[in-house]
PDB file of C-alpha atoms and ligand atoms in Angstrom:
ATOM      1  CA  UNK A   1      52.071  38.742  98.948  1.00 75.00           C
ATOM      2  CA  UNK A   2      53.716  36.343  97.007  1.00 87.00           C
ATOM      3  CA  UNK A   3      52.861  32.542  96.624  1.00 93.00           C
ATOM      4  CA  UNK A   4      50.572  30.794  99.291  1.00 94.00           C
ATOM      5  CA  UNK A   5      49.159  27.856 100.330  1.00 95.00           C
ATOM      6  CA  UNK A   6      45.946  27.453 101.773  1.00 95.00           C
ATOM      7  CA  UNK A   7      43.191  24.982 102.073  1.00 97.00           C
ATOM      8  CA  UNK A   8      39.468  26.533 101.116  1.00 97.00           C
ATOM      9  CA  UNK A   9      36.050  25.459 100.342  1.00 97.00           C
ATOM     10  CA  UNK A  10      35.406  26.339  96.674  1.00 96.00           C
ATOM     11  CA  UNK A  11      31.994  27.797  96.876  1.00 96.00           C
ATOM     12  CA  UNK A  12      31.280  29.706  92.919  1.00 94.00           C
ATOM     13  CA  UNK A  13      33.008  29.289  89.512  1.00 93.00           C
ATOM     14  CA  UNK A  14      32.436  31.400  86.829  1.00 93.00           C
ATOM     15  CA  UNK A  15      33.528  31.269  82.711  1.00 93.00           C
ATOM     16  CA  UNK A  16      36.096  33.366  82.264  1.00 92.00           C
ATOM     17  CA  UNK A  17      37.614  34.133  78.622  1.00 90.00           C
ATOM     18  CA  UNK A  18      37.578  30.896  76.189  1.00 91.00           C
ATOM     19  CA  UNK A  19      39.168  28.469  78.441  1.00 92.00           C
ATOM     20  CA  UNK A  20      39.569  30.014  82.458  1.00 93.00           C
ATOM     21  CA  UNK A  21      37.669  30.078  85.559  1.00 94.00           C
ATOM     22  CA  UNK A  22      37.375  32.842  88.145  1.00 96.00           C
ATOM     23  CA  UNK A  23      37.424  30.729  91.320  1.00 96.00           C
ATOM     24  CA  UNK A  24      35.484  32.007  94.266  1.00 97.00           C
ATOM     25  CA  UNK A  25      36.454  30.471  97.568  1.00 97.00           C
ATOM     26  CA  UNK A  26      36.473  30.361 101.160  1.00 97.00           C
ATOM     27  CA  UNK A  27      40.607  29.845 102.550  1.00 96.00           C
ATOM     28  CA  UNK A  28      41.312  28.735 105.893  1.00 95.00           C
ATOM     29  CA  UNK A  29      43.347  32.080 106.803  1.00 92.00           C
ATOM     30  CA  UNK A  30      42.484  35.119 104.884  1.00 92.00           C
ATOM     31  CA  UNK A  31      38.339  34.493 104.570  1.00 95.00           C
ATOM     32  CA  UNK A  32      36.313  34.617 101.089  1.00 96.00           C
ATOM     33  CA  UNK A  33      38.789  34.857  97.909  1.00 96.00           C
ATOM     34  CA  UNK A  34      38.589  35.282  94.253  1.00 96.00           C
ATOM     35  CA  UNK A  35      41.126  33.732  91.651  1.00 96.00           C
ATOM     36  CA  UNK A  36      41.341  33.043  88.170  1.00 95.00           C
ATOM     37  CA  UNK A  37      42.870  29.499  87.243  1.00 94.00           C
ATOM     38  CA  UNK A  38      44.371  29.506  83.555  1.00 92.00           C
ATOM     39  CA  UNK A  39      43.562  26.679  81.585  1.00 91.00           C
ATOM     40  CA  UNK A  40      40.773  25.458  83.800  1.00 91.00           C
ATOM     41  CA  UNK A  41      38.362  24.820  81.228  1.00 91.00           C
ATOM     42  CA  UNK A  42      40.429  23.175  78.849  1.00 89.00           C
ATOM     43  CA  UNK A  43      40.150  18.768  78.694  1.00 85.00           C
ATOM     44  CA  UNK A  44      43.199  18.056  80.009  1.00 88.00           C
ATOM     45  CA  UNK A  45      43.941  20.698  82.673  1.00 89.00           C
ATOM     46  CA  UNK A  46      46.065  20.190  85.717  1.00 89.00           C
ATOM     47  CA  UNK A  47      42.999  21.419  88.048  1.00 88.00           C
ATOM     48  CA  UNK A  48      41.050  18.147  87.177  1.00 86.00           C
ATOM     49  CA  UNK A  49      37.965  18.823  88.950  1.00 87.00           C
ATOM     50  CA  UNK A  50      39.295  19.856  92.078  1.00 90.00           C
ATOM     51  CA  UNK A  51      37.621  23.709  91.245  1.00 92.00           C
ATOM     52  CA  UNK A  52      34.062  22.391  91.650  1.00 91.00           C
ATOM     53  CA  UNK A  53      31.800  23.693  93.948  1.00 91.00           C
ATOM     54  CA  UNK A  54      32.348  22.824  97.265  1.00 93.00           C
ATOM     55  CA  UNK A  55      34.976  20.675  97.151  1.00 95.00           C
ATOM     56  CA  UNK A  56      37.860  21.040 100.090  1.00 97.00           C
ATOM     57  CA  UNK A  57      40.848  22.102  98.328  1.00 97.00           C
ATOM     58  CA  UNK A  58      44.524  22.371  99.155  1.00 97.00           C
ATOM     59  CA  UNK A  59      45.308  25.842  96.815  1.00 96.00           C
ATOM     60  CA  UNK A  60      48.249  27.567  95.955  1.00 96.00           C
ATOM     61  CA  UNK A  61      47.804  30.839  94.406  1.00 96.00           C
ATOM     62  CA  UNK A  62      49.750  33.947  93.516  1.00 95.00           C
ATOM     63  CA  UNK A  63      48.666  37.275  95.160  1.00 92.00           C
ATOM     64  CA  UNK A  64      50.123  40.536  93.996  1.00 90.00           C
ATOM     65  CA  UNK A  65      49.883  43.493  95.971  1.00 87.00           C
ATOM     66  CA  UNK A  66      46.528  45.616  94.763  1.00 84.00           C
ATOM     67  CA  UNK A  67      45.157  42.966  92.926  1.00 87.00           C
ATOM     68  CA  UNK A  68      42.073  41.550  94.239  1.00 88.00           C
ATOM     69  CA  UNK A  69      42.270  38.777  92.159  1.00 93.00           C
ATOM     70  CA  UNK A  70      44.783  35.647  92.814  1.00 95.00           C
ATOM     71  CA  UNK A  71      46.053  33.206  90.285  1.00 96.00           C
ATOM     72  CA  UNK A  72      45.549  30.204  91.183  1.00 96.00           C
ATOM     73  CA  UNK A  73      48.552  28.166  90.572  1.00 96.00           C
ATOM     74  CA  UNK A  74      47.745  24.480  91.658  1.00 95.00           C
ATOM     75  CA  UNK A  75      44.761  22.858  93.381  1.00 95.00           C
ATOM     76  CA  UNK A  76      44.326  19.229  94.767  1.00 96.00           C
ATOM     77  CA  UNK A  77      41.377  17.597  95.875  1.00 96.00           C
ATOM     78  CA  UNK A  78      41.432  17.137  99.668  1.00 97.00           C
ATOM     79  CA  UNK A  79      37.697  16.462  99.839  1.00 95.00           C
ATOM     80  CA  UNK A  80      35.630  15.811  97.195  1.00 93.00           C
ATOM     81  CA  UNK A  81      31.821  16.323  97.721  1.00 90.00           C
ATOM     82  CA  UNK A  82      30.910  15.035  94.788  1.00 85.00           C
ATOM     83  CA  UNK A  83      27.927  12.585  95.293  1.00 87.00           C
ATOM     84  CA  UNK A  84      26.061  15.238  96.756  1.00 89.00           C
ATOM     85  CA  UNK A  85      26.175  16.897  92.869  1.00 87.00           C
ATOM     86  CA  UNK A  86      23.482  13.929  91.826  1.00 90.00           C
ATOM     87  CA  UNK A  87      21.383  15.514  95.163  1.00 92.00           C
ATOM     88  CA  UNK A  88      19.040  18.240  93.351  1.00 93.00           C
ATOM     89  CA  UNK A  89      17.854  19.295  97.312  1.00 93.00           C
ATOM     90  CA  UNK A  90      21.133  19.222  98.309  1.00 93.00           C
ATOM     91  CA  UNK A  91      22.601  21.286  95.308  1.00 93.00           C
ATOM     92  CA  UNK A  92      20.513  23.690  96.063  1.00 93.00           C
ATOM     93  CA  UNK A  93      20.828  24.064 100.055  1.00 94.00           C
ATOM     94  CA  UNK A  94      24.749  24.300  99.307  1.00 94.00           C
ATOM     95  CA  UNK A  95      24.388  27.000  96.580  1.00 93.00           C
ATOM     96  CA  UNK A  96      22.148  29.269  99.607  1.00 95.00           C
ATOM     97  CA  UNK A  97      24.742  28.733 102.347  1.00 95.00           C
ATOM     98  CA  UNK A  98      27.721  29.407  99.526  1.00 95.00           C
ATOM     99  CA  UNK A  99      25.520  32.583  99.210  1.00 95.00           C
ATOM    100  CA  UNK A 100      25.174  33.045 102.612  1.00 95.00           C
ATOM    101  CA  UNK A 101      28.248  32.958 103.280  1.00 96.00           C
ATOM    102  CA  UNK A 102      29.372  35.582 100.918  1.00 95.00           C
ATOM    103  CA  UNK A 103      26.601  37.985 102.102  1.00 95.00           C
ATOM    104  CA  UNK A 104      28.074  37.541 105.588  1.00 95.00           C
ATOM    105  CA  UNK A 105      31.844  37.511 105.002  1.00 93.00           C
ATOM    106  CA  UNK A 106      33.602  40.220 103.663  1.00 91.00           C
ATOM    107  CA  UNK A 107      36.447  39.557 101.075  1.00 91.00           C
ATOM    108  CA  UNK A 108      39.638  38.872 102.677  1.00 90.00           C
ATOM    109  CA  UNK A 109      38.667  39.007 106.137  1.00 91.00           C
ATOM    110  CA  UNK A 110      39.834  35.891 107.667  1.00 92.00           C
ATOM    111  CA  UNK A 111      37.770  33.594 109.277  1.00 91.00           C
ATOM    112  CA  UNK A 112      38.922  30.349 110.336  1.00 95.00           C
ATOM    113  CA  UNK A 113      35.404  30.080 112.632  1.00 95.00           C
ATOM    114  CA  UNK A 114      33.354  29.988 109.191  1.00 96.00           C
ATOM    115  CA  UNK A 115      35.838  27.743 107.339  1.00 96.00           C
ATOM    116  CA  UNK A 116      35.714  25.047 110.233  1.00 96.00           C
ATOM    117  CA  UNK A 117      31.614  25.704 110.163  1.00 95.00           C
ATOM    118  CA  UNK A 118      31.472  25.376 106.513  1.00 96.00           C
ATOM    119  CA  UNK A 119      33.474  22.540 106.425  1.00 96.00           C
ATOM    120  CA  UNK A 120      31.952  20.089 109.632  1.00 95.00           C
ATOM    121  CA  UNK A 121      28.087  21.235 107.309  1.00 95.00           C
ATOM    122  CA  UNK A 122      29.607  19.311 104.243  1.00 95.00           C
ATOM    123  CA  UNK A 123      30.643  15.910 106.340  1.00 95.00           C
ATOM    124  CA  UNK A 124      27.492  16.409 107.756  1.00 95.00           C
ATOM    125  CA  UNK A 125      24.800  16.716 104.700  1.00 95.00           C
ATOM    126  CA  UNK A 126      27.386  14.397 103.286  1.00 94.00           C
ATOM    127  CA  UNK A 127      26.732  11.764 106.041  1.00 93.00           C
ATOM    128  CA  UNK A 128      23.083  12.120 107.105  1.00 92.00           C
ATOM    129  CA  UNK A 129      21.870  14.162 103.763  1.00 92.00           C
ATOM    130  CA  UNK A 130      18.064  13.125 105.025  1.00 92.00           C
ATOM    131  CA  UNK A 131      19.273  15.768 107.439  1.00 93.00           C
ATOM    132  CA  UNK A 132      20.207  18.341 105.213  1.00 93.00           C
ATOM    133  CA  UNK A 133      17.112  20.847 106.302  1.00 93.00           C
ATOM    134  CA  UNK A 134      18.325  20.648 109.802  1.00 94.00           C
ATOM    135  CA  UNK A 135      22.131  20.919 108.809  1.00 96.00           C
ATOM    136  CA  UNK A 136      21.213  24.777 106.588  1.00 96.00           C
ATOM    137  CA  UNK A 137      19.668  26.107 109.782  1.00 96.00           C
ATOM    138  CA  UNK A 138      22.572  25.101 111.986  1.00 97.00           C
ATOM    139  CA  UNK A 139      24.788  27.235 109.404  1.00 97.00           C
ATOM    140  CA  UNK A 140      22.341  29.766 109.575  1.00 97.00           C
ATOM    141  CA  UNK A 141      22.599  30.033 113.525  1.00 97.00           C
ATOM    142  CA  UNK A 142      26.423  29.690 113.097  1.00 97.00           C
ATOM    143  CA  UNK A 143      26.822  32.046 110.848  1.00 96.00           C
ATOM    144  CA  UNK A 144      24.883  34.361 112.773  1.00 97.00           C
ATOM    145  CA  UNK A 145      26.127  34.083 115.698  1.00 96.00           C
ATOM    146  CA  UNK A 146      29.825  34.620 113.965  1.00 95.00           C
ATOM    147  CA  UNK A 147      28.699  37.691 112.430  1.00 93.00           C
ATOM    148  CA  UNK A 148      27.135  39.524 115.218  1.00 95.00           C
ATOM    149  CA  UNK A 149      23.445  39.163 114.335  1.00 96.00           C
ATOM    150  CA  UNK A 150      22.279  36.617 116.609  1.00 97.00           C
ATOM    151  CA  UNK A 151      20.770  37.650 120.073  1.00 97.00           C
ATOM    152  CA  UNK A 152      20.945  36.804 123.504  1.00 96.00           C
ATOM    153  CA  UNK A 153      19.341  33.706 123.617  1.00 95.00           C
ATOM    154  CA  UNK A 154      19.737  33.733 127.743  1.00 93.00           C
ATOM    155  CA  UNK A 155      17.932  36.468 128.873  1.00 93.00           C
ATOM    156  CA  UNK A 156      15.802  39.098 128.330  1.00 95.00           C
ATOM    157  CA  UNK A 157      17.614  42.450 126.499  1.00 96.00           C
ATOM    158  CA  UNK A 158      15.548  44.392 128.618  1.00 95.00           C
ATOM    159  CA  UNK A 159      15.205  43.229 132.213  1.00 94.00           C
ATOM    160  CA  UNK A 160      17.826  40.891 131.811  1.00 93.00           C
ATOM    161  CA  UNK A 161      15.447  38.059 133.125  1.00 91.00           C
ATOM    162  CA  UNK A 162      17.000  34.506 132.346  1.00 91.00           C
ATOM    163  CA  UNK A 163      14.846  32.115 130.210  1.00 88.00           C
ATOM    164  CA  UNK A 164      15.065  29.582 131.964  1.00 78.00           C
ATOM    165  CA  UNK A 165      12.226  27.803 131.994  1.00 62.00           C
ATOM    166  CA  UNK A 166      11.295  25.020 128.800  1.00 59.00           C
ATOM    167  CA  UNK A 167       7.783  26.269 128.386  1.00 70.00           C
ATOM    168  CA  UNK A 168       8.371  30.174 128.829  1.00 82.00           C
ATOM    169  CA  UNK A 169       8.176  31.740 126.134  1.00 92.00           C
ATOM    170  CA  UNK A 170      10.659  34.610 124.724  1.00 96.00           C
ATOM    171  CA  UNK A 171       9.815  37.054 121.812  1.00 97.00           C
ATOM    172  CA  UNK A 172      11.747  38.144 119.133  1.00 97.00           C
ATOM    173  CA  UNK A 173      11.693  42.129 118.031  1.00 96.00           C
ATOM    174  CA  UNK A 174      12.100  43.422 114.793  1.00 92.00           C
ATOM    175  CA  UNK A 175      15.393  45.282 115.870  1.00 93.00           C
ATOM    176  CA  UNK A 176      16.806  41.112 116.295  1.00 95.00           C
ATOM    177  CA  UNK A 177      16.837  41.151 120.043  1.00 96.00           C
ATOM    178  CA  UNK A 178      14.861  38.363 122.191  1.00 96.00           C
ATOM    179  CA  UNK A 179      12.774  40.139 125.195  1.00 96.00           C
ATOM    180  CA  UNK A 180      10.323  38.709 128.088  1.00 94.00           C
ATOM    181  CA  UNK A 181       7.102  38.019 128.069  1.00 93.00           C
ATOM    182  CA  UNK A 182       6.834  41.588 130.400  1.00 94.00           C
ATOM    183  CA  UNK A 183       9.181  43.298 127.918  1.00 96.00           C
ATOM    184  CA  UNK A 184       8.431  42.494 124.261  1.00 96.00           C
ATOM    185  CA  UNK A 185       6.136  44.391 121.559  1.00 95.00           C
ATOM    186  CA  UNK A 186       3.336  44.217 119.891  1.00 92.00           C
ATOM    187  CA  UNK A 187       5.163  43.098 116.641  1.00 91.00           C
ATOM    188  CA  UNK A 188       7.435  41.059 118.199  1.00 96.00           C
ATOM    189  CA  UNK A 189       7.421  36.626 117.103  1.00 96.00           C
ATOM    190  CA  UNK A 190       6.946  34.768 120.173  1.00 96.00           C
ATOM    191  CA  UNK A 191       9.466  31.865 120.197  1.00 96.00           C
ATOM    192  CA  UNK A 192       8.685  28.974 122.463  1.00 94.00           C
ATOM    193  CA  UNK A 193      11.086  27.577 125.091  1.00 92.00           C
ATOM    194  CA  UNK A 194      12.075  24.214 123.589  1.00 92.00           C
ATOM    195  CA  UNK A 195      12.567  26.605 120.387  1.00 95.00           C
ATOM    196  CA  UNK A 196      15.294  28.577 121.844  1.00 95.00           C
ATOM    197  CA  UNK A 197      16.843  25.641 123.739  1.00 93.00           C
ATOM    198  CA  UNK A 198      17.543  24.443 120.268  1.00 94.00           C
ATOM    199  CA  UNK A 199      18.958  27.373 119.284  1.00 96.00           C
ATOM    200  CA  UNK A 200      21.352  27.170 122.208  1.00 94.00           C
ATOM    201  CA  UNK A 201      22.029  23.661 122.072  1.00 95.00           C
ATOM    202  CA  UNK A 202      23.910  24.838 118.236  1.00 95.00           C
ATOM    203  CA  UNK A 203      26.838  26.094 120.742  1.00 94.00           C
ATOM    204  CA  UNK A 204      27.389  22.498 121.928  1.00 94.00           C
ATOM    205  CA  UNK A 205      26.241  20.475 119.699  1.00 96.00           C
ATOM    206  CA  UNK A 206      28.081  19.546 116.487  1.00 95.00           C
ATOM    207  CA  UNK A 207      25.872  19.758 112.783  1.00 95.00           C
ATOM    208  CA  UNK A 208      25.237  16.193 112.802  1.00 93.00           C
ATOM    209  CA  UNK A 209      24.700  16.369 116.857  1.00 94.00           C
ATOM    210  CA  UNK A 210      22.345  18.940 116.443  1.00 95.00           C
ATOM    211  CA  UNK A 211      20.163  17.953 113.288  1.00 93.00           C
ATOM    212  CA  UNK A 212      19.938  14.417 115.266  1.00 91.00           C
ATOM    213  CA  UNK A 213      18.536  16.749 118.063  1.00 90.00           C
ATOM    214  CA  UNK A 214      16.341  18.571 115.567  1.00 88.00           C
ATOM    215  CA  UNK A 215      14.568  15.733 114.334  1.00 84.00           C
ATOM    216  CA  UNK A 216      12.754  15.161 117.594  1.00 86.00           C
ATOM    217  CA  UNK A 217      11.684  18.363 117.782  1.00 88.00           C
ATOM    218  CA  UNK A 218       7.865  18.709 116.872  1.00 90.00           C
ATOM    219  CA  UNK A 219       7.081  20.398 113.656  1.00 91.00           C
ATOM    220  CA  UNK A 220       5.866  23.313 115.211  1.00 93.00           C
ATOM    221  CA  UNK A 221       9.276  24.006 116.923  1.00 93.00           C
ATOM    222  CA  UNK A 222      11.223  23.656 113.486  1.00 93.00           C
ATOM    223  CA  UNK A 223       8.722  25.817 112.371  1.00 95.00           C
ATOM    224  CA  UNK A 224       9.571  28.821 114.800  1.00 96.00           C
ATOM    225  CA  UNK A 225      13.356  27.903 114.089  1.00 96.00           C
ATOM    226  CA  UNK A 226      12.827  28.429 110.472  1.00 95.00           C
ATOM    227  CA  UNK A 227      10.892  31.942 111.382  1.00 95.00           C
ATOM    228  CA  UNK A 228      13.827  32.930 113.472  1.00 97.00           C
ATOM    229  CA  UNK A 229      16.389  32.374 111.523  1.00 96.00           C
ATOM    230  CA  UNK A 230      14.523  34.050 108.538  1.00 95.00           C
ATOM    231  CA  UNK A 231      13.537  37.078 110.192  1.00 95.00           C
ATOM    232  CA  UNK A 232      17.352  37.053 111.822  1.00 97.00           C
ATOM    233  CA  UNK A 233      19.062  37.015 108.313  1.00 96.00           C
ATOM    234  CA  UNK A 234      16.330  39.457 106.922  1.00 95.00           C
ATOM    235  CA  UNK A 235      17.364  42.068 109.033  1.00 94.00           C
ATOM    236  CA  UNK A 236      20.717  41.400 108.803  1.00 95.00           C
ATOM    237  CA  UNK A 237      21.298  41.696 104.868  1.00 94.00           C
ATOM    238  CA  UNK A 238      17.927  44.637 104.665  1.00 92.00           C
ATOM    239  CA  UNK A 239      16.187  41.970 102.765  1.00 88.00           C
ATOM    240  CA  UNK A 240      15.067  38.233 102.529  1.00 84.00           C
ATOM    241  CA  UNK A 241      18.176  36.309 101.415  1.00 82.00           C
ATOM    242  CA  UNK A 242      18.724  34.677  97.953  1.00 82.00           C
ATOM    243  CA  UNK A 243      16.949  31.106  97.314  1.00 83.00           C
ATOM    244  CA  UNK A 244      16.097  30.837 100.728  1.00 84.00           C
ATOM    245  CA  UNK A 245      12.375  30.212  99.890  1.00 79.00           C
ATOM    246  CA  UNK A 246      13.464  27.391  97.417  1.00 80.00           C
ATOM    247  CA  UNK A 247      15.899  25.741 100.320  1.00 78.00           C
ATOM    248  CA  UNK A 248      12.156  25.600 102.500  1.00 77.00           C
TER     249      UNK A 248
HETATM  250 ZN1  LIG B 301      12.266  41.514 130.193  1.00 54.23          ZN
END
C-alpha cells in the first residue's frame, strides 16, 4: 500500500464527475487495475494524453488498503500508440482484446505473461497493421493458453496419440479438448494438421513472427483458426465474447 510505480497498458477510460477519469489498466506487477486521475479532463492537465487507450504508461498511483480504486498520481507517456487511433479496423480489434483481456484477468492478479503479450501485439499491429487480423488471434491463443483454456495441441486427450503428422487431422470437443481421429465425437470441429501446427508455432514464434507465418497459410486454415479460437473463448467466458463478430 502506499505510493507505486508501475508501467501498464491503459486499456478503458471512463467520465468520471465534471472533470476526472476512472483509468482502467493493465500494470506490469499486480495485473488489471482501476484508478481515478483528478483533473484529467480538464485543458491543461498534467496527464496530457498519456491516459488514452492503449498507450504504454509509466504510472504512479496511490493505493489505500480496501480501496479498490487507486489515484493515480502522475502518468508519462512511454509509448504512445497513437496513429493507430486514425485506424477504424484497428480501433476496433484493440477495444476486443482490451475486452478480452479483462474477461480473462481478474483484478489485481498479477500477470507479467499478459502485460509482455499485450504489449509485443501493440509493436506488432503498430508495425505490420495489414497484419492486424493475424496479430488478434495470436492474443487470442496467448491469452488462452495463459489462462488455462487452451488444449493439448500435441496429442490426443484420450489415447494420448501424438499429432504428428501435417495432414492428420485432430478434432476439437465441445468440453475444449483436441482428440484423434479414433477418439473424437460426433459434435466435435475437425481441425486440420497445418491448422494446429499454427497454433503451436504461437509458442515460438513472436506476433509479428507468427502473423508473417499466418499469411501463407491458405484461407481455409485461417478459417479453422478463427473457429478454434471462437469456440475456445466461447466456452471459456459461457458465451460468444464481446465485438468479436465485428473484429471478423
Ligand atoms: Zn485418441
Amino acid at each position: 500500500m502506499g505510493v507505486s510505480e508501475t508501467e501498464a497498458i491503459v486499456l478503458r477510460t471512463y467520465k468520471l464527475a465534471e472533470a476526472d477519469k476512472i483509468t482502467v489498466f493493465l500494470s506490469q506487477h499486480s495485473g488489471v487495475m482501476r484508478g481515478v486521475a483528478r483533473g484529467a479532463r480538464r485543458l491543461k492537465s498534467k496527464f496530457g494524453a498519456a491516459l488514452e487507450p492503449f498507450t504504454l504508461v509509466s504510472l504512479s498511483y496511490y493505493e489505500k488498503e480496501g480501496q479498490e480504486l487507486v489515484a493515480i498520481r502522475d502518468a508519462e507517456i512511454l509509448r504512445s500508440y497513437f496513429e493507430l487511433s486514425k485506424n477504424t479496423e484497428a480501433v476496433v480489434a484493440l477495444e476486443y482484446i482490451g475486452g478480452l483481456i479483462l474477461e480473462f484477468t481478474p483484478p489485481h492478479e498479477p500477470n507479467e505473461k499478459v502485460f509482455r503479450m499485450l504489449r509485443a501485439c501493440l509493436d506488432a499491429i503498430a508495425s505490420a497493421p495489414e497484419a492486424l487480423r493475424q496479430i488478434t488471434r495470436y492474443c487470442e491463443v496467448w491469452l488462452l493458453k495463459l489462462s488455462g483454456f487452451l488444449p493439448d495441441l500435441r496429442s490426443c486427450l484420450n489415447c494420448k496419440k501424438v499429432f504428428s503428422e501435417q495432414n492428420e487431422k485432430a478434432y476439437l470437443g465441445i468440453d475444449g479438448a483436441l482428440r484423434c481421429g479414433n477418439c473424437a465425437h460426433k459434435a466435435d470441429l475437425p481441425v486440420s494438421g497445418a491448422a494446429v501446427a499454427q497454433l503451436l508455432a504461437t509458442q515460438r514464434l513472436a506476433p509479428v513472427e507468427w502473423s508473417r507465418a499466418s499469411s501463407a497459410v491458405s484461407e481455409m486454415v485461417s478459417k479453422e483458426l478463427s473457429q478454434v479460437t471462437q469456440r475456445l473463448i466461447t466456452r471459456a467466458l459461457e458465451r460468444l465474447p464481446r465485438g468479436r463478430a465485428t473484429v471478423e
